[in-house]
Amino acid sequence: MKFRPPNQRHRPLSILHHEDSFVVVDKLPDFLSVPGRDADMDDCVVARIRELFPAARGSLAAHRLDMETSGLMVLGLTPDAHCHLSLQFEQRRVHKSYIALVEGIVEADAGHIELAFRVDVHNRPLQILDPIHGKRGITDWEVVERRPTNTRIRFIPHTGRTHQLRVHAAHPEGLGHPIIGDRLYGKPSSQGRMMLHSTTLTFHHPEDETQLKFEIPVPF
């Protein structure tokens, strides 16, 4: 079930905002946040930032987006900024929202999902429900638009588990409507990508604690 990202070296990384201590980018779909394990999977957000900002030091990525997901990411350009931003994510001080297109018509207008899940050790990176050994993921959602064959949903995650929104969207105990183009929990799409986009990101400035909010349009 492993999917290798396409070669995207010809596509530039969109820099939305940068200061001495951090940078906010719009990640491409089907593009890695951090380097993959294989030697030919080194093109990623972190690598591009190191090229664009040679003075950047440390791990840089305060969080990750799934390879298939596009949208907002923040990276620390100094060890102190990276530590500060990472701690904000750990303490759930960062607020995010995503827009997705899901298969079918969602009848309810809004809802709340709490499901515990973990990686399937026999079928990585697939996540499976496990109320005993899994980690709880918490997501709020609301319908933005109903279309003839699909529904536009706003997801607001309150935890940051691996594949959280994808599992919560697809599983019958969650929304029960897979995200269009999700190869793991749904099916491939003729659109050529998974329809999940990180559209708003609110965090505190790593130097003076000023609250910052970034918002970008949805490309689908």
XYZ file of C-alpha atoms in Angstrom:
220
model
C 0.000 0.000 0.000
C 3.062 2.253 -0.092
C 2.728 5.176 -2.494
C 5.806 6.933 -3.791
C 5.486 10.656 -4.438
C 5.927 11.929 -7.997
C 9.004 13.940 -8.910
C 8.107 17.553 -8.146
C 11.510 19.210 -8.355
C 10.189 21.396 -11.173
C 7.464 22.844 -8.912
C 8.514 25.659 -6.555
C 7.555 25.694 -2.886
C 5.176 28.553 -2.089
C 6.513 30.767 0.721
C 3.620 32.654 2.306
C 5.423 34.448 5.138
C 8.898 34.411 6.617
C 10.790 36.095 9.416
C 14.195 35.446 10.945
C 12.798 32.750 13.234
C 10.109 30.974 11.213
C 8.537 30.466 7.807
C 5.004 29.552 6.706
C 4.567 27.604 3.471
C 1.802 26.153 1.312
C 2.782 22.503 0.871
C 2.166 20.810 -2.446
C -0.049 17.708 -2.565
C 1.796 14.384 -2.925
C 4.925 16.011 -1.499
C 6.800 14.966 1.634
C 7.039 17.212 4.687
C 10.336 15.634 5.779
C 12.758 13.291 3.965
C 11.601 9.726 3.369
C 13.605 6.656 4.316
C 14.723 5.872 0.771
C 17.552 7.784 -0.872
C 15.342 8.964 -3.734
C 12.770 10.474 -1.347
C 14.867 13.409 -0.164
C 12.915 16.170 -1.919
C 10.588 17.592 0.720
C 9.503 20.778 2.474
C 12.425 20.694 4.927
C 14.983 20.193 2.138
C 13.517 23.055 0.109
C 13.597 25.368 3.144
C 17.256 24.514 3.773
C 17.996 25.457 0.158
C 16.062 28.725 0.367
C 17.302 29.685 3.842
C 20.912 28.436 4.165
C 21.256 29.956 7.638
C 18.408 27.797 8.986
C 19.521 25.446 11.761
C 17.983 22.520 13.595
C 15.151 20.148 12.720
C 12.961 22.922 11.234
C 9.625 21.037 10.985
C 7.454 21.753 14.038
C 4.740 19.468 12.618
C 3.995 17.488 9.479
C 1.279 17.116 6.918
C 0.645 13.749 5.302
C 2.361 13.452 1.948
C -1.013 13.510 0.171
C -2.300 16.583 2.050
C -1.661 20.124 0.836
C -1.705 23.427 2.653
C -0.287 25.373 5.556
C 2.854 24.379 7.430
C 5.048 26.385 9.822
C 8.755 25.662 10.279
C 11.207 27.082 12.803
C 14.404 28.467 11.302
C 16.363 28.390 14.577
C 16.589 25.716 17.283
C 14.828 28.004 19.775
C 11.984 28.785 17.377
C 11.592 25.131 16.447
C 11.417 24.164 20.119
C 8.887 26.918 20.863
C 6.644 25.986 17.934
C 6.881 22.254 18.621
C 5.854 22.841 22.234
C 2.816 24.803 21.061
C 1.700 21.788 19.040
C 2.318 19.436 21.969
C 0.321 21.685 24.310
C -2.493 22.045 21.744
C -2.083 25.808 21.551
C -2.081 25.673 17.755
C -5.447 25.807 16.003
C -5.910 24.292 12.556
C -8.740 23.703 10.149
C -8.895 21.674 6.966
C -11.257 21.519 4.030
C -11.982 18.156 2.418
C -14.203 16.725 -0.262
C -15.673 13.429 0.909
C -17.500 10.744 -1.021
C -21.298 10.830 -0.992
C -23.785 13.110 0.728
C -23.307 13.739 4.458
C -26.779 14.142 5.970
C -25.927 15.697 9.349
C -24.791 19.324 9.440
C -22.013 18.940 12.025
C -20.553 16.471 14.477
C -17.835 15.411 16.905
C -15.637 12.326 16.508
C -13.529 10.596 19.152
C -11.904 7.353 18.020
C -8.731 5.635 19.240
C -6.490 4.046 16.624
C -2.960 2.834 15.995
C -0.763 1.718 13.127
C -1.422 -1.718 11.633
C 2.007 -3.272 12.221
C 1.370 -5.782 9.431
C 0.265 -3.177 6.912
C 2.056 0.120 7.547
C 1.220 2.985 7.323
C -2.471 1.993 7.586
C -4.111 3.002 10.872
C -6.739 0.770 12.503
C -9.205 1.321 15.327
C -8.047 -0.014 18.688
C -9.932 1.274 21.755
C -7.517 -0.558 24.081
C -4.043 0.217 22.738
C -4.770 3.055 20.319
C -4.339 6.778 20.887
C -7.492 8.866 20.970
C -8.055 11.315 18.156
C -10.572 14.149 18.526
C -12.116 15.971 15.572
C -15.005 18.384 15.077
C -16.533 18.746 11.635
C -19.193 20.702 9.787
C -20.705 20.624 6.326
C -19.668 23.534 4.117
C -21.449 22.494 0.922
C -23.414 19.521 -0.392
C -22.925 18.635 -4.047
C -24.691 16.018 -6.194
C -22.098 13.286 -5.509
C -19.879 14.600 -2.710
C -19.760 16.905 0.299
C -17.353 19.676 1.262
C -16.425 19.352 4.938
C -14.495 21.562 7.352
C -12.476 19.478 9.812
C -11.130 20.963 13.056
C -8.728 18.511 14.718
C -8.025 18.851 18.440
C -5.293 16.209 18.404
C -2.628 15.474 15.811
C -2.618 11.712 15.309
C -1.208 10.126 12.165
C -3.906 10.002 9.450
C -6.433 11.305 11.987
C -8.743 13.132 9.593
C -8.527 10.369 7.013
C -9.461 7.674 9.549
C -12.188 9.788 11.134
C -13.669 10.592 7.721
C -13.658 7.045 6.374
C -14.561 4.851 9.332
C -18.241 3.926 9.836
C -17.926 4.898 13.508
C -16.718 8.335 12.427
C -18.095 10.313 9.504
C -18.420 7.218 7.315
C -17.471 9.082 4.130
C -13.872 8.643 2.861
C -11.977 11.640 1.560
C -11.984 11.655 -2.236
C -8.670 10.391 -3.594
C -7.560 8.692 -0.358
C -5.728 5.599 -1.577
C -5.481 4.079 1.915
C -8.954 4.520 3.353
C -11.012 5.140 0.213
C -10.113 4.842 -3.446
C -8.023 6.729 -6.021
C -9.626 9.691 -7.733
C -9.648 10.875 -11.323
C -8.694 14.262 -9.845
C -5.180 12.899 -9.330
C -4.864 13.894 -5.674
C -6.419 13.485 -2.239
C -8.910 16.248 -1.536
C -7.644 17.414 1.854
C -6.171 20.880 2.367
C -4.880 22.638 5.482
C -6.552 26.009 5.093
C -6.120 27.883 8.419
C -3.298 27.845 10.956
C -3.166 29.912 14.156
C -0.137 29.896 16.460
C 1.931 32.212 18.653
C 5.027 34.025 17.431
C 8.053 32.094 18.726
C 9.754 35.286 19.913
C 7.071 37.568 21.369
C 4.005 35.270 21.737
C 1.862 37.432 19.440
C -0.989 35.363 18.031
C -0.689 34.879 14.275
C -3.340 33.513 11.927
C -2.801 32.393 8.348
C -5.520 31.415 5.912
C -5.300 30.316 2.290
C -7.909 29.390 -0.323
C -8.806 25.811 -1.161
C -7.465 24.641 -4.555
C -10.388 22.313 -5.280
